[in-house]
Amino acid sequence: MNILITGANRGLGLCLVKQALNSNHQVFAGVRNADEERIEKLSDLKETYQDKLKIIELDVCDDDSVRLAASQLDEIQVSLDSIVNNAGILNEREKTIEELDLEACKLALDVNTLGPIRVVKYFLPLLRKGQQQSIINISSEAGSLTNAYSGDYPYGLSKVALNMLSEKLNVYLRDEDINVLSVHPGWMKTDMGGDKAPCDPMDTAKGIMDMIERKKTIRNKYVFVDHTGKSMVI
Ligand SMILES: NC(=O)c1ccc[n+]([C@@H]2O[C@H](COP(=O)([O-])OP(=O)(O)OC[C@H]3O[C@@H](n4cnc5c(N)ncnc54)[C@H](OP(=O)(O)O)[C@@H]3O)[C@@H](O)[C@H]2O)c1
């Protein structure tokens, strides 16, 4: 399968790249910034996997960057079987509503919600040429209305909106047999999740790969699930 993963240089994104390459898929690893020191781990993987891994510059906040990345792949007649919108930020963590920096809130919405919109907007024509396609939006339990908590304002808002994007895309694309899921990956040991997190992002990546490879059939009322495919509370 041909798989595009955003935010692929570290964290869950890097684990997804590893799992996909292990399973012999072709990976397009989107990175915000392709400076050598930022993509060191991907460059190491490239030495082993060669052409099976293509590193592409893709800043999900930058319309031109996303459009250019899609047109570059289109020019070499790439089709995609899966798009994983993984890139994300978690900012303004402990702030109360009175303390919130609105520019930081806009940034979270830009990366976490508008980012996946941009990626789907420009890459959908390539996905439509693929097979057994899927769009996997990496969401969070912070995007549950039922379990709303105080704090993480911009993050929670951005993930609720991402879940709505997933539902809408699911309605829009289901007649084309393109699976759309919004996946809570668990609290993972990454830069974002920190050292105390209980989940290994490699395990999460394995669960997500099973969804991409359609080893798991998910027929829930809503497309918001955890990385094992279990329904999340909306
Ligand atoms: N970790 C957890 O416990 C947890 C829990 C629930 C949900 N999630 C979600 O899981 C996903 C991955 O999280 P993670 O823990 O792997 O986070 P992470 O370790 O902080 O990595 C975030 C990734 O997103 C990339 N990124 C940020 N802004 C970007 C932009 N404008 N364009 C392209 N890439 C950008 C980063 O690239 P740079 O290196 O260039 O900054 C990095 O590759 C996120 O969507 C997050 O919300 C994580």
Short mmCIF file of C-alpha atoms and ligand atoms in Angstrom, two decimals:
data_model
loop_
_atom_site.label_atom_id
_atom_site.label_comp_id
_atom_site.label_asym_id
_atom_site.label_seq_id
_atom_site.Cartn_x
_atom_site.Cartn_y
_atom_site.Cartn_z
CA MET A 1 0.00 0.00 0.00
CA ASN A 2 1.06 3.62 -0.51
CA ILE A 3 0.71 5.51 2.76
CA LEU A 4 1.12 9.22 3.49
CA ILE A 5 1.88 10.10 7.13
CA THR A 6 2.14 13.68 8.41
CA GLY A 7 4.35 14.69 11.34
CA ALA A 8 6.50 11.67 10.54
CA ASN A 9 9.86 12.70 12.02
CA ARG A 10 9.17 11.78 15.66
CA GLY A 11 6.59 10.38 18.08
CA LEU A 12 3.66 8.35 16.79
CA GLY A 13 4.33 9.50 13.22
CA LEU A 14 7.80 7.94 13.24
CA CYS A 15 6.41 4.71 14.76
CA LEU A 16 3.79 4.55 12.00
CA VAL A 17 6.54 4.94 9.41
CA LYS A 18 8.48 2.06 11.03
CA GLN A 19 5.45 -0.24 11.22
CA ALA A 20 4.44 0.51 7.63
CA LEU A 21 7.96 -0.13 6.32
CA ASN A 22 8.17 -3.38 8.34
CA SER A 23 5.03 -4.50 6.56
CA ASN A 24 6.60 -3.67 3.19
CA HIS A 25 4.43 -0.66 2.37
CA GLN A 26 5.57 2.38 0.40
CA VAL A 27 5.73 5.33 2.80
CA PHE A 28 5.56 9.06 2.09
CA ALA A 29 6.77 10.69 5.29
CA GLY A 30 5.59 14.28 5.59
CA VAL A 31 7.80 16.55 7.68
CA ARG A 32 7.28 20.18 8.65
CA ASN A 33 10.97 20.93 8.31
CA ALA A 34 13.40 18.71 6.41
CA ASP A 35 16.58 20.09 8.02
CA GLU A 36 19.04 17.26 8.59
CA GLU A 37 18.94 17.36 12.40
CA ARG A 38 15.14 17.25 12.45
CA ILE A 39 14.83 14.19 10.22
CA GLU A 40 17.79 12.20 11.53
CA LYS A 41 15.74 9.13 12.48
CA LEU A 42 13.96 9.08 9.13
CA SER A 43 17.30 9.41 7.32
CA ASP A 44 18.55 6.34 9.23
CA LEU A 45 15.48 4.40 8.12
CA LYS A 46 16.05 5.52 4.53
CA GLU A 47 19.47 3.87 4.54
CA THR A 48 17.77 0.54 5.19
CA TYR A 49 14.56 0.94 3.21
CA GLN A 50 15.83 3.11 0.32
CA ASP A 51 13.05 3.98 -2.16
CA LYS A 52 10.36 2.43 0.01
CA LEU A 53 10.59 5.62 2.07
CA LYS A 54 10.21 9.08 0.57
CA ILE A 55 10.61 12.08 2.84
CA ILE A 56 8.56 15.05 1.70
CA GLU A 57 8.36 18.55 3.12
CA LEU A 58 4.81 19.11 4.30
CA ASP A 59 3.92 21.85 6.78
CA VAL A 60 0.24 21.26 7.44
CA CYS A 61 -0.24 24.93 8.37
CA ASP A 62 1.02 26.15 5.03
CA ASP A 63 -1.40 25.91 2.12
CA ASP A 64 1.38 26.23 -0.48
CA SER A 65 3.48 23.53 1.19
CA VAL A 66 0.60 21.01 1.18
CA ARG A 67 -0.44 21.86 -2.38
CA LEU A 68 3.14 21.58 -3.64
CA ALA A 69 3.71 18.24 -1.89
CA ALA A 70 0.53 16.84 -3.49
CA SER A 71 1.44 18.14 -6.95
CA GLN A 72 4.96 16.69 -6.69
CA LEU A 73 3.54 13.25 -5.98
CA ASP A 74 0.93 13.68 -8.69
CA GLU A 75 3.65 14.52 -11.24
CA ILE A 76 5.32 11.16 -10.63
CA GLN A 77 1.91 9.46 -10.82
CA VAL A 78 1.69 8.40 -7.22
CA SER A 79 -1.61 7.03 -5.97
CA LEU A 80 -2.34 6.79 -2.26
CA ASP A 81 -4.14 4.05 -0.34
CA SER A 82 -4.08 5.79 3.03
CA ILE A 83 -3.63 9.27 4.45
CA VAL A 84 -2.72 9.48 8.15
CA ASN A 85 -3.24 12.96 9.57
CA ASN A 86 -0.97 12.57 12.56
CA ALA A 87 0.75 15.98 12.96
CA GLY A 88 -0.47 17.75 16.06
CA ILE A 89 0.43 20.16 18.84
CA LEU A 90 -0.69 20.45 22.45
CA ASN A 91 -0.27 23.99 23.82
CA GLU A 92 -1.78 26.28 26.50
CA ARG A 93 -2.06 23.24 28.76
CA GLU A 94 -2.70 24.57 32.24
CA LYS A 95 -4.24 27.89 31.22
CA THR A 96 -7.63 29.04 32.45
CA ILE A 97 -9.95 30.83 30.05
CA GLU A 98 -8.78 34.17 31.52
CA GLU A 99 -5.15 33.33 30.76
CA LEU A 100 -5.53 31.98 27.23
CA ASP A 101 -3.34 33.39 24.47
CA LEU A 102 -5.65 33.62 21.45
CA GLU A 103 -2.79 33.39 18.95
CA ALA A 104 -1.76 30.09 20.52
CA CYS A 105 -5.39 28.91 20.25
CA LYS A 106 -5.43 29.81 16.56
CA LEU A 107 -2.20 27.87 16.05
CA ALA A 108 -3.64 24.71 17.65
CA LEU A 109 -6.70 24.91 15.44
CA ASP A 110 -4.49 25.56 12.43
CA VAL A 111 -2.29 22.50 12.99
CA ASN A 112 -4.81 20.05 14.47
CA THR A 113 -7.96 20.86 12.50
CA LEU A 114 -7.20 22.97 9.43
CA GLY A 115 -4.04 20.90 8.83
CA PRO A 116 -6.00 17.68 8.14
CA ILE A 117 -8.49 19.69 6.05
CA ARG A 118 -5.64 21.03 3.88
CA VAL A 119 -4.09 17.58 3.52
CA VAL A 120 -7.36 15.92 2.49
CA LYS A 121 -8.26 18.82 0.19
CA TYR A 122 -5.05 18.51 -1.85
CA PHE A 123 -4.34 14.78 -1.57
CA LEU A 124 -7.86 13.42 -2.13
CA PRO A 125 -7.39 13.15 -5.92
CA LEU A 126 -4.38 10.88 -5.28
CA LEU A 127 -6.30 8.86 -2.70
CA ARG A 128 -9.15 8.39 -5.16
CA LYS A 129 -6.71 6.58 -7.46
CA GLY A 130 -5.74 4.09 -4.73
CA GLN A 131 -7.29 0.88 -3.43
CA GLN A 132 -8.92 -0.11 -0.11
CA GLN A 133 -8.43 3.50 0.88
CA SER A 134 -8.58 5.12 4.26
CA ILE A 135 -8.20 8.48 5.95
CA ILE A 136 -7.00 8.15 9.54
CA ASN A 137 -7.27 11.34 11.56
CA ILE A 138 -5.30 11.05 14.80
CA SER A 139 -7.63 12.53 17.40
CA SER A 140 -7.68 12.37 21.20
CA GLU A 141 -9.90 11.53 24.12
CA ALA A 142 -9.63 15.30 24.76
CA GLY A 143 -12.07 15.62 21.84
CA SER A 144 -14.93 13.94 23.76
CA LEU A 145 -17.82 16.27 24.67
CA THR A 146 -19.08 13.80 27.26
CA ASN A 147 -15.75 13.74 29.09
CA ALA A 148 -14.97 17.45 28.78
CA TYR A 149 -12.53 18.71 31.40
CA SER A 150 -11.19 22.12 32.31
CA GLY A 151 -7.85 22.97 30.68
CA ASP A 152 -6.38 22.12 27.24
CA TYR A 153 -8.89 24.52 25.67
CA PRO A 154 -7.39 24.86 22.18
CA TYR A 155 -6.42 21.18 22.01
CA GLY A 156 -9.87 19.93 23.08
CA LEU A 157 -11.63 22.28 20.67
CA SER A 158 -9.35 21.30 17.81
CA LYS A 159 -9.93 17.57 18.35
CA VAL A 160 -13.74 17.91 18.70
CA ALA A 161 -13.69 19.74 15.37
CA LEU A 162 -11.42 17.06 13.92
CA ASN A 163 -13.94 14.41 14.98
CA MET A 164 -16.65 16.33 13.15
CA LEU A 165 -14.42 16.55 10.09
CA SER A 166 -14.04 12.76 10.22
CA GLU A 167 -17.82 12.23 10.46
CA LYS A 168 -18.41 14.56 7.52
CA LEU A 169 -15.72 12.93 5.39
CA ASN A 170 -17.17 9.53 6.25
CA VAL A 171 -20.56 10.60 4.91
CA TYR A 172 -18.96 12.22 1.85
CA LEU A 173 -16.73 9.28 0.94
CA ARG A 174 -18.51 6.13 2.07
CA ASP A 175 -20.06 5.39 -1.35
CA GLU A 176 -16.49 5.29 -2.69
CA ASP A 177 -15.53 2.71 -0.03
CA ILE A 178 -12.97 5.09 1.50
CA ASN A 179 -12.82 4.35 5.26
CA VAL A 180 -12.57 7.38 7.52
CA LEU A 181 -11.65 7.08 11.20
CA SER A 182 -10.83 9.47 14.04
CA VAL A 183 -8.44 7.55 16.27
CA HIS A 184 -7.58 8.21 19.92
CA PRO A 185 -4.08 6.72 20.09
CA GLY A 186 -3.91 6.34 23.88
CA TRP A 187 -1.69 8.28 26.27
CA MET A 188 1.66 7.50 24.68
CA LYS A 189 5.29 7.95 25.64
CA THR A 190 6.28 10.64 23.14
CA ASP A 191 7.47 14.25 23.42
CA MET A 192 3.81 15.21 23.71
CA GLY A 193 2.72 12.45 26.07
CA GLY A 194 5.80 12.54 28.32
CA ASP A 195 7.66 9.80 30.21
CA LYS A 196 4.81 8.88 32.57
CA ALA A 197 2.51 7.81 29.72
CA PRO A 198 1.56 4.12 29.89
CA CYS A 199 1.32 3.37 26.14
CA ASP A 200 4.11 2.47 23.76
CA PRO A 201 3.53 4.37 20.49
CA MET A 202 4.77 1.32 18.54
CA ASP A 203 1.76 -0.66 19.88
CA THR A 204 -0.58 2.14 18.86
CA ALA A 205 1.03 2.27 15.41
CA LYS A 206 0.49 -1.49 15.03
CA GLY A 207 -3.22 -1.10 15.84
CA ILE A 208 -3.54 1.72 13.31
CA MET A 209 -1.76 -0.32 10.64
CA ASP A 210 -4.33 -3.10 11.18
CA MET A 211 -7.05 -0.54 10.41
CA ILE A 212 -5.24 0.68 7.30
CA GLU A 213 -4.72 -2.89 6.08
CA ARG A 214 -8.40 -3.60 6.84
CA LYS A 215 -7.51 -6.47 9.15
CA LYS A 216 -10.12 -4.95 11.43
CA THR A 217 -13.65 -4.13 10.29
CA ILE A 218 -15.12 -1.24 12.22
CA ARG A 219 -18.84 -0.67 11.99
CA ASN A 220 -19.62 1.71 14.82
CA LYS A 221 -22.24 4.43 14.94
CA TYR A 222 -19.52 7.07 14.97
CA VAL A 223 -16.04 6.95 13.48
CA PHE A 224 -14.33 8.02 16.74
CA VAL A 225 -12.46 4.93 18.01
CA ASP A 226 -9.37 4.01 20.00
CA HIS A 227 -6.36 2.34 18.38
CA THR A 228 -7.89 -1.11 18.97
CA GLY A 229 -11.03 -0.09 17.10
CA LYS A 230 -13.23 0.23 20.20
CA SER A 231 -15.82 3.05 20.13
CA MET A 232 -14.85 6.23 21.92
CA VAL A 233 -17.46 8.30 23.72
CA ILE A 234 -18.42 11.32 21.61
N1 LIG B 1 1.15 11.52 22.96
C1 LIG B 1 -0.06 11.30 23.43
O1 LIG B 1 -0.23 10.83 24.56
C2 LIG B 1 -1.28 11.63 22.59
C3 LIG B 1 -2.55 11.41 23.14
C4 LIG B 1 -3.67 11.67 22.37
C5 LIG B 1 -3.52 12.10 21.07
N2 LIG B 1 -2.28 12.31 20.52
C6 LIG B 1 -2.17 12.77 19.13
O2 LIG B 1 -1.28 11.92 18.43
C7 LIG B 1 -0.63 12.65 17.36
C8 LIG B 1 0.87 12.46 17.46
O3 LIG B 1 1.30 12.93 18.74
P1 LIG B 1 2.76 12.65 19.31
O4 LIG B 1 2.59 12.27 20.71
O5 LIG B 1 3.53 11.78 18.39
O6 LIG B 1 3.33 14.16 19.27
P2 LIG B 1 4.82 14.68 19.17
O7 LIG B 1 5.78 13.66 19.64
O8 LIG B 1 4.81 16.04 19.82
O9 LIG B 1 5.03 14.87 17.58
C9 LIG B 1 4.25 15.79 16.89
C10 LIG B 1 4.57 15.72 15.41
O10 LIG B 1 3.74 16.69 14.74
C11 LIG B 1 4.57 17.46 13.88
N3 LIG B 1 4.04 18.78 13.59
C12 LIG B 1 3.73 19.79 14.43
N4 LIG B 1 3.32 20.86 13.74
C13 LIG B 1 3.36 20.52 12.41
C14 LIG B 1 3.07 21.18 11.19
N5 LIG B 1 2.65 22.46 11.18
N6 LIG B 1 3.23 20.51 10.03
C15 LIG B 1 3.67 19.23 10.02
N7 LIG B 1 3.98 18.55 11.14
C16 LIG B 1 3.83 19.19 12.32
C17 LIG B 1 5.91 17.55 14.65
O11 LIG B 1 6.94 17.98 13.77
P3 LIG B 1 8.21 18.85 14.33
O12 LIG B 1 9.19 17.87 14.89
O13 LIG B 1 8.70 19.57 13.12
O14 LIG B 1 7.69 19.78 15.39
C18 LIG B 1 6.03 16.10 15.10
O15 LIG B 1 6.49 15.30 14.05
C19 LIG B 1 -1.10 14.10 17.53
O16 LIG B 1 -2.14 14.38 16.63
C20 LIG B 1 -1.60 14.15 18.97
O17 LIG B 1 -2.58 15.16 19.16
C21 LIG B 1 -1.15 12.08 21.26
#
